[in-house]
Each structure stands twice: as structure tokens, then as C-alpha cells.
Short mmCIF file of C-alpha atoms and ligand atoms in Angstrom, two decimals:
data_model
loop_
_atom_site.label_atom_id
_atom_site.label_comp_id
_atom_site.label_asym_id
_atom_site.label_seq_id
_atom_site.Cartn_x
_atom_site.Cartn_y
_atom_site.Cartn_z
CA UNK A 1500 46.16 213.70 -137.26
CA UNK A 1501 42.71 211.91 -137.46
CA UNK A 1502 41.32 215.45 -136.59
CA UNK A 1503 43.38 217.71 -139.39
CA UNK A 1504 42.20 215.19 -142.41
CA UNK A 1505 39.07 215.14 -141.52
CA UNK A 1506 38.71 218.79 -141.35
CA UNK A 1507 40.52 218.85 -144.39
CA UNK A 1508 37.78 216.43 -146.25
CA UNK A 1509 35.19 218.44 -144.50
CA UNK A 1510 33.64 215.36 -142.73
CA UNK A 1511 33.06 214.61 -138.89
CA UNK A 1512 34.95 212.07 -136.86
CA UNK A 1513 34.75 210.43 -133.96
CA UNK A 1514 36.44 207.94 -131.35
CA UNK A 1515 33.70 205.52 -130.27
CA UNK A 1516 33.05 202.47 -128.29
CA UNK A 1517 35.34 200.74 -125.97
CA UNK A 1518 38.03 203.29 -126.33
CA UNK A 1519 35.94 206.27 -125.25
CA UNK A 1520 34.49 203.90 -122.25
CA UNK A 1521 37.95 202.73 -121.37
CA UNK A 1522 38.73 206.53 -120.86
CA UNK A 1523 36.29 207.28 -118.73
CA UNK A 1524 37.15 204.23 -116.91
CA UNK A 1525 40.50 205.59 -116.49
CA UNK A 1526 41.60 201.49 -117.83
CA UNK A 1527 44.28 201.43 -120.53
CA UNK A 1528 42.53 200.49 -123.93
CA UNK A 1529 44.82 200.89 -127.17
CA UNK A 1530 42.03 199.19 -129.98
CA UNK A 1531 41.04 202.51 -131.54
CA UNK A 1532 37.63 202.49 -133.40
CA UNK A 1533 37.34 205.04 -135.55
CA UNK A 1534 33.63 206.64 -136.93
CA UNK A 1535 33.68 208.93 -139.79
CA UNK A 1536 30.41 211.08 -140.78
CA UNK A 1537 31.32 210.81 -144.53
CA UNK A 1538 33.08 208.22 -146.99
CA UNK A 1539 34.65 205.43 -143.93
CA UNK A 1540 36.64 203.57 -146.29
CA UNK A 1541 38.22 206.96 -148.17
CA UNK A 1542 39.22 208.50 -144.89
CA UNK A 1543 41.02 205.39 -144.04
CA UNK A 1544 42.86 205.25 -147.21
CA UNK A 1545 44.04 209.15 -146.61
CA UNK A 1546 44.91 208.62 -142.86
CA UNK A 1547 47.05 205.36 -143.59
CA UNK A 1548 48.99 207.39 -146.27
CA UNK A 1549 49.72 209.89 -143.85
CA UNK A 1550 50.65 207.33 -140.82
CA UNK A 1551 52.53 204.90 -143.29
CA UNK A 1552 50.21 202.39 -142.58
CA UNK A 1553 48.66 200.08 -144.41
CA UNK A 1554 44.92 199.80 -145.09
CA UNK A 1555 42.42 196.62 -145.85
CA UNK A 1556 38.83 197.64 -147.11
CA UNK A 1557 35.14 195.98 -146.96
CA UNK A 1558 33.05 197.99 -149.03
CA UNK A 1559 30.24 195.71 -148.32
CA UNK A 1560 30.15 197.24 -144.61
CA UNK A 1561 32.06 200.79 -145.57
CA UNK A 1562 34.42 199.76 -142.93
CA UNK A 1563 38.05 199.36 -143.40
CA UNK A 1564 41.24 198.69 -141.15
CA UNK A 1565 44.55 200.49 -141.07
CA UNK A 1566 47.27 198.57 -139.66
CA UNK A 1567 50.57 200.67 -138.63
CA UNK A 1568 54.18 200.00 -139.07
CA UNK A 1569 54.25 199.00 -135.10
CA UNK A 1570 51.66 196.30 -136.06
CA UNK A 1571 48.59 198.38 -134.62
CA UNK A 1572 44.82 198.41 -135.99
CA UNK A 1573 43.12 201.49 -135.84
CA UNK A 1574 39.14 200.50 -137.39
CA UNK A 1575 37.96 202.82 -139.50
CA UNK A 1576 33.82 202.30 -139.85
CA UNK A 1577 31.56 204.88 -142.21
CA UNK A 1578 27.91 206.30 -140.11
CA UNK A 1579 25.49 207.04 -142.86
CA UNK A 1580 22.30 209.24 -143.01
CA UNK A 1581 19.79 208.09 -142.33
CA UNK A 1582 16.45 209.28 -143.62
CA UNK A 1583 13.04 208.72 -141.26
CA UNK A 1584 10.41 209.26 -143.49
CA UNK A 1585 7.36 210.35 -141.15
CA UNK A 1586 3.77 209.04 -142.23
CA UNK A 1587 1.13 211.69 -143.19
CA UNK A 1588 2.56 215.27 -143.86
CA UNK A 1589 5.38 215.30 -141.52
CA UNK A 1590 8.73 216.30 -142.96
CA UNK A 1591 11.17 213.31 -143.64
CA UNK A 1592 13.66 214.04 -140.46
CA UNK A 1593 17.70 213.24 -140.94
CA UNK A 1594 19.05 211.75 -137.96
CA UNK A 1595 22.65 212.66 -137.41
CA UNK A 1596 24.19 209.80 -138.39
CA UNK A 1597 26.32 209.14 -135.15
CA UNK A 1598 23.39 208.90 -133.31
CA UNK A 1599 22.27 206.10 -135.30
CA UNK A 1600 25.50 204.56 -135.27
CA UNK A 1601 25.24 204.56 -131.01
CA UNK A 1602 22.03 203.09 -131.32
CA UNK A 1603 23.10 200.35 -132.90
CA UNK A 1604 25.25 199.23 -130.65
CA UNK A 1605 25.23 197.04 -127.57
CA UNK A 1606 25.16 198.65 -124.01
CA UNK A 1607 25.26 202.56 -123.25
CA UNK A 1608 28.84 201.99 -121.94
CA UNK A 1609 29.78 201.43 -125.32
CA UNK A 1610 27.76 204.00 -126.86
CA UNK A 1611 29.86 206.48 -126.74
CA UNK A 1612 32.20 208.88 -128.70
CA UNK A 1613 34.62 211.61 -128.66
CA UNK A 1614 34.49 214.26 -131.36
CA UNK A 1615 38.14 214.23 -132.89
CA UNK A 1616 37.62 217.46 -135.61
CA UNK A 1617 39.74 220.32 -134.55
CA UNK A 1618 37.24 222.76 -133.34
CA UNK A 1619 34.94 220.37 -131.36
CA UNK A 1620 38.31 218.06 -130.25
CA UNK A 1621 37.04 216.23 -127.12
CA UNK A 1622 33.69 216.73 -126.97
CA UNK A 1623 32.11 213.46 -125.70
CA UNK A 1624 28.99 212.45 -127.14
CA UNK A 1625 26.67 210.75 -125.09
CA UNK A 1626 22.74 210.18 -126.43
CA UNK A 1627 21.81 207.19 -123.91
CA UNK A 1628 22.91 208.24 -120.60
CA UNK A 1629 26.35 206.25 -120.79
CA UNK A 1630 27.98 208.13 -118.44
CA UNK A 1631 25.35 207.99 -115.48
CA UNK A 1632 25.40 204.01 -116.17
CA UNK A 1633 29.57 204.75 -115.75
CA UNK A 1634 28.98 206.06 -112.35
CA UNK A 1635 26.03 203.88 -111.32
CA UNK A 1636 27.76 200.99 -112.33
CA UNK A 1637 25.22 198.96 -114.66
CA UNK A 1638 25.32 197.41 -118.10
CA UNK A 1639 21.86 198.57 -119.74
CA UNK A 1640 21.03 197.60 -123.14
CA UNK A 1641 19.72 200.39 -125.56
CA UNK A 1642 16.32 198.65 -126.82
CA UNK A 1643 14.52 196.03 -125.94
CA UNK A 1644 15.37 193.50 -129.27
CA UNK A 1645 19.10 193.66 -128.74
CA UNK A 1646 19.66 190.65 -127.54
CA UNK A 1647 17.45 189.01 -129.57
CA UNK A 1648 19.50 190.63 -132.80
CA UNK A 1649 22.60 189.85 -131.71
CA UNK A 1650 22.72 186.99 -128.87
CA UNK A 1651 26.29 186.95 -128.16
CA UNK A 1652 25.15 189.82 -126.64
CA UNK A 1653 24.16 188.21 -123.62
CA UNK A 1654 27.94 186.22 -122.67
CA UNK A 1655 29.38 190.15 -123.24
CA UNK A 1656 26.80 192.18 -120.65
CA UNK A 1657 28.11 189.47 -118.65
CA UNK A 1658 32.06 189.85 -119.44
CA UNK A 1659 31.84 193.77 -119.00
CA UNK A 1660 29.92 193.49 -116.06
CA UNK A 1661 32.46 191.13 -113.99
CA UNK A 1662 35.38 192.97 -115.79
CA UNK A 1663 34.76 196.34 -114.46
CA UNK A 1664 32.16 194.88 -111.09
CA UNK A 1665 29.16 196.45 -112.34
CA UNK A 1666 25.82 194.67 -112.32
CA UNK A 1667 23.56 193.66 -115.08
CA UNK A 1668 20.76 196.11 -115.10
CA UNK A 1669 17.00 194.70 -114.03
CA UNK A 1670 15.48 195.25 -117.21
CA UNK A 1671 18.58 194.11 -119.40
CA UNK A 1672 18.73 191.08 -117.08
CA UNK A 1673 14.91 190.32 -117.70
CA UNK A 1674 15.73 191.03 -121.30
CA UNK A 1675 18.39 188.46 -121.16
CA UNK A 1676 15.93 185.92 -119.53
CA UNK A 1677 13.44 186.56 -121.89
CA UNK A 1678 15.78 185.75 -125.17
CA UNK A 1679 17.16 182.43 -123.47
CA UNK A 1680 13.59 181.28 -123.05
CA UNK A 1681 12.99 182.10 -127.06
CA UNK A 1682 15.45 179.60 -127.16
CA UNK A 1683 18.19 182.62 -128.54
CA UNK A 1684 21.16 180.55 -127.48
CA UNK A 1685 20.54 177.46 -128.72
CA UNK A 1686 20.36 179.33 -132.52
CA UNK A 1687 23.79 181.17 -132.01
CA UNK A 1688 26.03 179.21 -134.47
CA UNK A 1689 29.34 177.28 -132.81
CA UNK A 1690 31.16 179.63 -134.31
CA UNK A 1691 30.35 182.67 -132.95
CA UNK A 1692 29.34 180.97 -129.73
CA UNK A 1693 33.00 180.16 -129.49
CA UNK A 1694 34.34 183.53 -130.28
CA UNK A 1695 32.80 184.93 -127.56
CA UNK A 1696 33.84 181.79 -125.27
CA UNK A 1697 37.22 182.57 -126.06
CA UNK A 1698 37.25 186.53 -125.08
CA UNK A 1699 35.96 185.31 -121.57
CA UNK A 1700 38.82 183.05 -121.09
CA UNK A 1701 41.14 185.70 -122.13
CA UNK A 1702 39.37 187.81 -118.67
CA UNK A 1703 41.18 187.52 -115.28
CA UNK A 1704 37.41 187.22 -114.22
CA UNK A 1705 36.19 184.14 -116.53
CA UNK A 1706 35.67 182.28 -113.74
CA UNK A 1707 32.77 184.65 -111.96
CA UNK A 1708 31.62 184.63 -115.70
CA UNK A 1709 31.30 181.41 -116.32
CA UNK A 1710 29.50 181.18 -112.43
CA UNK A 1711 27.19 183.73 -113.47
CA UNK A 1712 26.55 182.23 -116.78
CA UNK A 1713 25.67 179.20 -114.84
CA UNK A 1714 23.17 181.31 -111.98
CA UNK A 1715 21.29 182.55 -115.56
CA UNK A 1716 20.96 179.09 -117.16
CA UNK A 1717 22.68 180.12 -119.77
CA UNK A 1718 25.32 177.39 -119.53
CA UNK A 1719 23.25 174.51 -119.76
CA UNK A 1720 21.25 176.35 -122.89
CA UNK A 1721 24.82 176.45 -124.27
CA UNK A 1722 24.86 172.06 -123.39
CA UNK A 1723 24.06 169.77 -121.02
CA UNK A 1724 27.37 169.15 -120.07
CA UNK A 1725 28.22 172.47 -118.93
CA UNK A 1726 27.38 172.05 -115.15
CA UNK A 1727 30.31 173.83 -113.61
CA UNK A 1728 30.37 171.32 -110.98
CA UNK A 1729 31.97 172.28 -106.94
CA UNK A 1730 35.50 169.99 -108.08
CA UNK A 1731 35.81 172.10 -111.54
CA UNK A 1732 35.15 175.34 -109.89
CA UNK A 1733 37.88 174.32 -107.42
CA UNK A 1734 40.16 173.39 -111.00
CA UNK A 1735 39.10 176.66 -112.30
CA UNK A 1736 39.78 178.67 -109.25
CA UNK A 1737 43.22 176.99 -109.51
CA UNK A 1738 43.62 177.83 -113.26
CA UNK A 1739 42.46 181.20 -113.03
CA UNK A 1740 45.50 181.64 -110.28
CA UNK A 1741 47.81 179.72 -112.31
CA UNK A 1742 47.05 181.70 -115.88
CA UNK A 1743 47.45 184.83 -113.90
CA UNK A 1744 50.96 184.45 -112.85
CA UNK A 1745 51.79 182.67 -116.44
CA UNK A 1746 50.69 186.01 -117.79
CA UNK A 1747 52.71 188.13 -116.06
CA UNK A 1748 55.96 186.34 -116.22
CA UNK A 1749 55.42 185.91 -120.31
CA UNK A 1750 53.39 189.25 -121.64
CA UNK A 1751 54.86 188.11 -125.06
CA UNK A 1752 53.70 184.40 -125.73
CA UNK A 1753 50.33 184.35 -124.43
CA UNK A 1754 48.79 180.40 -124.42
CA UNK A 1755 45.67 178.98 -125.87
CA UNK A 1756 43.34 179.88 -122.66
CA UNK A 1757 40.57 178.23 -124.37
CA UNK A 1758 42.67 175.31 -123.91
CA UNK A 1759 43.14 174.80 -120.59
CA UNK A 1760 39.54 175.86 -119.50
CA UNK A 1761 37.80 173.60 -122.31
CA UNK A 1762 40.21 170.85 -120.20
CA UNK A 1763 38.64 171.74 -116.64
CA UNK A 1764 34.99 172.05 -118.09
CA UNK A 1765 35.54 168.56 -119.72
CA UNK A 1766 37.45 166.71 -117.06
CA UNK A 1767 36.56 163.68 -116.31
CA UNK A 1768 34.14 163.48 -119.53
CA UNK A 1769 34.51 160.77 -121.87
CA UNK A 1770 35.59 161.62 -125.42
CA UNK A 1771 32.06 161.13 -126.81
CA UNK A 1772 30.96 163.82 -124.37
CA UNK A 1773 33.74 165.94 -125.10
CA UNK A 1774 33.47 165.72 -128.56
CA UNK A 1775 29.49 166.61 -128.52
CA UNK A 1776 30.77 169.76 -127.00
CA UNK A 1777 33.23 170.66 -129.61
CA UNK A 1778 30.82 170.02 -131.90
CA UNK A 1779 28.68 172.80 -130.05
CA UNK A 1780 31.22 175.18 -130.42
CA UNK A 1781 31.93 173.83 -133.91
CA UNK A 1782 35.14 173.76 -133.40
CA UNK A 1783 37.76 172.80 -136.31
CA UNK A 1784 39.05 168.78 -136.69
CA UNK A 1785 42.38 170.60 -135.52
CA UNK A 1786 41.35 172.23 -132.71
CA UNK A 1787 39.63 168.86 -131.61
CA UNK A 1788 42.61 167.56 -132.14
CA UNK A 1789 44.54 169.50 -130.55
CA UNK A 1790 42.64 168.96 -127.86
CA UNK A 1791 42.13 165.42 -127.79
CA UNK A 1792 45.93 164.77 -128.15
CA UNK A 1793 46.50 167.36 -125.55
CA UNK A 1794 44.40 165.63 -123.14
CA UNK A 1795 46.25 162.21 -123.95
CA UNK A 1796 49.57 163.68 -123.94
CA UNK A 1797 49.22 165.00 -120.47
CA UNK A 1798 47.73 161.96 -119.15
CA UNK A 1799 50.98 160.20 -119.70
CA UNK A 1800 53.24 163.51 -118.76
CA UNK A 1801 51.42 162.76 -115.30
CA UNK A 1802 52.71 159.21 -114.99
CA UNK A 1803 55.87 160.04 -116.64
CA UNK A 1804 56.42 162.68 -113.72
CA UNK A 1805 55.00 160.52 -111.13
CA UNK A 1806 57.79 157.86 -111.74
CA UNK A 1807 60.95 160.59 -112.14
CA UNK A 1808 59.78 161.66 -108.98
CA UNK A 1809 59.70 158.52 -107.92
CA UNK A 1810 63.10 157.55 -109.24
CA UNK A 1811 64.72 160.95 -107.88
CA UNK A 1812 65.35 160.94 -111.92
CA UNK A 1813 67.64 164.34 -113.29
CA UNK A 1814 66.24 167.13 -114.03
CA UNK A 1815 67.14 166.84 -117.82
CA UNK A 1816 64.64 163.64 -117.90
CA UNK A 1817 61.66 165.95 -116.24
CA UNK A 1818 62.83 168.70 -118.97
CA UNK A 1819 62.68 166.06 -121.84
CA UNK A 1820 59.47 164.69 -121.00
CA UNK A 1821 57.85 167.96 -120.32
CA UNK A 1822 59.31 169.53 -123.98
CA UNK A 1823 56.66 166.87 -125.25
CA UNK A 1824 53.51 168.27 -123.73
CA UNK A 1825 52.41 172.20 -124.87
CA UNK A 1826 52.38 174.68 -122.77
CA UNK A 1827 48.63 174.75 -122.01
CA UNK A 1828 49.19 171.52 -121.00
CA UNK A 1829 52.06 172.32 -118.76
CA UNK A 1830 49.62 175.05 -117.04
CA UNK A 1831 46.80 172.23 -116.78
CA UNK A 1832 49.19 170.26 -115.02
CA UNK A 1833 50.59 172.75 -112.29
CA UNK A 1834 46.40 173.93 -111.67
CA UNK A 1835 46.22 170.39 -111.47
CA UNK A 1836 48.18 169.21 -108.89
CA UNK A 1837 48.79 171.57 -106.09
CA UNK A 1838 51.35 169.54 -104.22
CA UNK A 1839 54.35 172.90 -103.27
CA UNK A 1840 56.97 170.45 -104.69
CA UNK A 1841 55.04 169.75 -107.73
CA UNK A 1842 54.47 173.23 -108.40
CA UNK A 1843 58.12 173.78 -107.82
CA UNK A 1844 59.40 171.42 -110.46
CA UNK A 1845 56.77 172.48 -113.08
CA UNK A 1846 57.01 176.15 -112.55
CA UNK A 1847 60.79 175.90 -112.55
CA UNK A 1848 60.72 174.06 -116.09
CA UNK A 1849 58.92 176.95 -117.38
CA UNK A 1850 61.03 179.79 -115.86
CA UNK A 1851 64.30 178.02 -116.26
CA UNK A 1852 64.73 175.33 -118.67
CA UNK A 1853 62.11 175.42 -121.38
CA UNK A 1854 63.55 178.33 -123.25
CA UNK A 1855 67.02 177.93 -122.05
CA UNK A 1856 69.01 178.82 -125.16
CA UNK A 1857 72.16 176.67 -125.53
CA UNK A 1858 75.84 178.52 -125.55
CA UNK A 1859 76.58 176.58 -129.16
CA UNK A 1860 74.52 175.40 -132.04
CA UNK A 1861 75.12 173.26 -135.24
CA UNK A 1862 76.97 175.93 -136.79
CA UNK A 1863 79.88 175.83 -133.86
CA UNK A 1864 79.78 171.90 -134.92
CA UNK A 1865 80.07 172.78 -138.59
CA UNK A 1866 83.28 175.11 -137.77
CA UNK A 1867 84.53 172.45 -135.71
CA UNK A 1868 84.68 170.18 -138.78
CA UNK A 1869 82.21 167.67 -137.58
CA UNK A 1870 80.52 165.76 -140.64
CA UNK A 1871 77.04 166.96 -140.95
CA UNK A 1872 74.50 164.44 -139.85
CA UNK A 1873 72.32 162.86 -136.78
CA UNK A 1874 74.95 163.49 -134.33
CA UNK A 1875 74.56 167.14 -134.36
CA UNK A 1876 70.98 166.75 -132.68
CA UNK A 1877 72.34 164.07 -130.25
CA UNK A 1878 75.10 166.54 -129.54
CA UNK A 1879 72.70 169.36 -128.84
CA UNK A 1880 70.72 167.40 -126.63
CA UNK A 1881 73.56 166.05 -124.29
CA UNK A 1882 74.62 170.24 -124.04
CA UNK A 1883 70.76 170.79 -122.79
CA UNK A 1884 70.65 168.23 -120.67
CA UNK A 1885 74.20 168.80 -119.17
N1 CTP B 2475 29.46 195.84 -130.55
C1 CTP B 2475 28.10 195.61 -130.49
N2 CTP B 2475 27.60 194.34 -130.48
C2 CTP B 2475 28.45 193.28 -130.54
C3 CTP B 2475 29.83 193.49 -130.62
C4 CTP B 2475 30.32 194.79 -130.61
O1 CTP B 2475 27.34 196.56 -130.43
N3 CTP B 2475 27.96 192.04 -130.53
C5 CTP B 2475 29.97 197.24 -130.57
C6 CTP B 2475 30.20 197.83 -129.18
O2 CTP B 2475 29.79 199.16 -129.21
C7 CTP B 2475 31.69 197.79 -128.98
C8 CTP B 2475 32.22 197.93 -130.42
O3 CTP B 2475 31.22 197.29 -131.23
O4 CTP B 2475 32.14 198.84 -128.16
C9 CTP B 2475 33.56 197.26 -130.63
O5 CTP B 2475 33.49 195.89 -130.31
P1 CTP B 2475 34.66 195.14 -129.56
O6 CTP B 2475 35.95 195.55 -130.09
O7 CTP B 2475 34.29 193.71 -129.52
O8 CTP B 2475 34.41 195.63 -128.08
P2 CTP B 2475 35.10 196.59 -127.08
O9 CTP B 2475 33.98 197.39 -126.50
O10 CTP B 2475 36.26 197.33 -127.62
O11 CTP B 2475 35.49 195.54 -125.98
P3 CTP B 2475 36.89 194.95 -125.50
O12 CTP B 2475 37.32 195.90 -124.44
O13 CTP B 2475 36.53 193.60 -124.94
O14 CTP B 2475 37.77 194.87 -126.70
#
């Protein structure tokens, strides 16, 4: 459809970036970036009329979003000319505009596009050798100040290159060396320093990221505190195992990985230390928080566990207790702790009892003619525990 109104407004379109290098990949990627040769933000409008979707706008970048009925994005960006204007008598030259918009970007993996016009449907686009980096395997930057423009650069050439096993090219990697020691990382704001933090933990591999970030000093640039000591790479090794089988019981609720690593890379760190590092990462009083309050709340789901077990207490008492602690924290505990029976209990609250739905609710009580008031809850709470 993408391909029809664009020949219809007479303007060029593309699929670019991580779609196009997902394909090629043969991974399933379903964020489709869209590049238009033309008006961006007017193309958008027209293809979310036709899809029934609705469309947000920034005209300051000419880019715009279209979110569908099913609750997918499709991002819609504008390439402009560009004009080169040669010194002396040369003629000014017009670079196509895609090319431009390539070059702009971060690695020749993601420089990439797919013609999506009618008459040209499929033809991939490929100005910086993307696909011989494909089959050699390497994340190459596509100029020398890229990382220096955009340092968050750096933690992605490292999240491609464990997600997909391909190693940082020799120049990129100098490149990389060469912006820490301008001192790169310690300008990136919190903000976007934790942005990218956060799409690492989201990686079945942040674990080999966060080892290589250490191997390029670029953990200890981030703070001192970061040392990724031999006891929390054993924690992480255990989270990373842990997270993995959360994920694929529950593909719907997906936790807070931030969470739960921030908890291994601060464990054992008192809460000065820990909060100098959310300050770093400039994160928000809630998220601190959160986090603190986590961190205490866990603490005393520990002992509280430690003493049911103890007590050979029912298994509505572990339930109760455990409702009280999130569940990053639940996930914290079971890395944790890697005792078989301990495992057992916690991984059987989660699978069985947490979101056990009860057979009645208030309303049966209502029908039943019992006055409204705090009995209802104690009610409901003997049925879950029963
Ligand atoms: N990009 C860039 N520099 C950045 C961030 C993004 O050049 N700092 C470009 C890349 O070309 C990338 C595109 O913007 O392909 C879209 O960014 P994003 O959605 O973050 O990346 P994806 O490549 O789709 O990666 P992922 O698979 O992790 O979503």
C-alpha cells in the first residue's frame, strides 16, 4: 500500500534501517521505518487514512508516526535534497537524498533500504558495502566522527555486535577508543545514557555486553562503581538464565529488566553509592525509589521466606508475603538463591498462585446479601488462601 501512494504522489519510498537488516538476517523484525523522497509528514498523513491508523507529526524533524488499529508504529521520516555546492566553477551536485539519509546513520548494517515504489519494489539499496559487512560479520561505522556525534553510539556497535555474534570492526573499535579517551562518555547526559542501558538489558546477551563494555573501559568511564566484579557476573549469569525463562512463560507482561540488573550491579553497595549511580543515569526520584524500596522490600521477603521455611509455614503465608514484593524483585530473588527447593517455591508462586483468579468476587457477596464493607476483602483473602 506504501508502494501505490507513493506512486500516486509521485515521490520515492523506501524501507530502511533495522528492518531491511533484520531481513537479510533472516531475524523477525516488525518496527517498520519508513523513508520518503518527498513531503515525510504528508505521506504519513495519506497512508494512515488509508490503513485507519492514526498519525502524530514533528514538523521540526519532518518525521511523523502512524500508529495502527492493532497498536503498531510504522515511522514515517522525510530525506531531503541536499545541495553540495562545489568551490570554483564546478556545478552545485544534488545528492540523492537517500544516500544522504544512509550516511547519516550509524553502522553499514543499518544503512540500508528497500525501494517500496511499484516498479523498483525490492530493490535493496546499499551505498556502504552493508551487505559484505552482513556476510563478514562486522559492525563498521560509516565515518570517522560518528561516534563522536552521537556517543550512544558506542553501547549499540556493542549490542548489535553480541546480538547477532559479529565483531566490532578494527577501525570502528579504534574509533571507539579514541572517543572514550576525548572523554565522549562522560558528556553523554543520564538520560540518554540510560536509554541505551535499558535496550541492553532488554538483550538475551546483556551480559557479554556489559563484559565487553567492561574489556573497553567503557564501564568505569560510565562510573567508578561499575566493576562487574567475578560474584556479580556469577548474579548476572544467574539473572540472565532466570529472565530468559520469565520471558518465555509471560510474552505479555514483560518486567522492569533494568530493575533487576541495576540490583546485581549495585549489590552489596551502600545507598550513597547506589544513589551516585542513579544520579549518573539521572534517573527520576521514582525510579530511585522504586528502587530503593525494592531493594528494602526484598531484603525482608528473604527473612520472611527464610522463617516459613523454617516453620514448614502454608503455602498461602509464602503467597501473601511474596504478593508484597514486585515481580522484579521476585526474579532477583530466585537468581539469587539457587538452592532447587528455593527455586521450586518461588517459581511455583509465579506459575501458580500469583495470578490465580478466584472462582467468586465481591459481586457473588453482593448477590448473596452480605452488607457491603471490610469483610468482603477478608472474605476474598480466606478463598485465596484456601
Ligand atoms: N540510528 C542511528 N544512530 C542512533 C540511533 C539510531 O543512526 N544513535 C539509526 C540506525 O540506522 C537505525 C535506525 O536509526 O537502524 C533506527 O533506530 P532504532 O530503532 O533504534 O534501531 P534498530 O536498528 O531498529 O535496532 P533494534 O533492532 O534494536 O530496534
Amino acid at each position: 500500500e506504501a508502494g501505490e501512494l507513493a506512486d500516486e504522489l509521485e515521490q520515492s519510498i523506501y524501507a530502511v534501517g533495522g528492518f531491511v537488516r533484520d531481513i537479510l538476517m533472516d531475524t523477525p523484525n516488525l518496527d517498520l521505518d519508513l523513508v520518503v523522497e518527498g513531503d515525510g509528514i504528508a505521506f504519513a498523513q495519506a497512508l494512515g487514512d488509508k490503513l485507519g491508523g492514526r498519525v502524530r507529526a514533528h514538523r521540526k524533524f519532518q518525521t511523523a508516526v502512524i500508529v495502527l488499529p492493532d497498536g503498531q508504529h510504522i515511522d514515517v521520516a522525510t530525506a531531503r535534497l541536499e545541495y553540495y555546492e562545489y568551490p570554483a566553477a564546478l556545478p552545485t551536485v544534488e545528492l540523492s537524498s537517500i544516500k544522504m539519509d544512509l550516511y547519516r546513520r550509524d553502522f553499514t548494517i543499518n544503512a540500508l533500504a528497500v525501494q517500496l515504489n511499484k516498479s523498483q519494489f525490492g530493490r535493496l539499496v546499499d551505498f556502504f558495502g552493508a551487505q559484505r559487512d552482513i556476510k563478514n560479520r562486522v559492525i563498521r561505522v560509516l565515518h570517522s566522527l560518528s561516534f563522536v556525534e552521537d556517543p550512544t553510539r558506542i553501547l549499540r556497535a556493542i549490542r548489535f555486535a553480541q546480538r547477532y555474534s559479529f565483531q566490532i570492526g578494527g577501525q570502528t573499535e579504534r574509533l571507539i577508543k579514541n572517543a572514550l579517551g576525548l572523554g565522549m562518555m562522560e558528556k553523554l547526559s543520564g538520560s540518554r545514557l540510560f536509554n541505551e542501558m535499558c535496550l541492553i538489558f532488554e538483550e538475551k546477551t546483556a551480559l557479554a555486553c556489559l563484559r565487553q563494555m567492561r574489556d573497553l573501559r567503557l564501564l568505569s568511564a560510565i562510573h567508578p562503581m561499575l566493576t562487574l566484579s567475578p560474584a556479580q557476573e556469577e548474579l548476572l549469569e544467574e539473572i540472565e538464565k532466570v529472565l530468559e525463562w520469565y520471558r518465555l512463560l509471560y510474552l505479555n507482561h514483560a518486567p522492569r529488566s533494568w530493575i533487576i540488573y541495576f540490583m546485581a550491579l549495585a549489590n552489596g553497595a551502600k545507598d550513597e553509592e547506589t544513589q551516585s549511580l542513579a544520579e549518573r543515569f539521572n534517573l527520576t526520584p521514582k525510579q530511585i525509589n522504586d528502587f530503593l524500596a525494592l531493594r528494602k522490600q526484598l531484603n525482608q521477603s528473604i527473612y520472611h521466606y527464610k522463617m516459613w521455611k523454617h516453620r514448614k509455614g502454608p503455602l498461602s503465608q509464602l503467597c501473601f508475603q511474596l504478593d508484597e514484593l514486585p515481580v522484579e524483585g521476585v526474579l532477583f530473588f530466585m537468581s539469587k538463591f539457587k538452592q532447587e527447593a528455593t527455586r521450586r517455591d518461588l517459581s511455583q508462586y509465579l506459575t501458580r498462585l500469583k495470578d490465580a483468579e478466584l472462582d467468586i468476587s465481591g459481586r457473588d457477596l453482593q448477590l448473596a446479601g452480605l452488607p457491603e464493607g471490610p469483610a468482603y476483602g477478608e472474605i476474598l483473602k480466606k478463598v485465596r488462601a484456601a
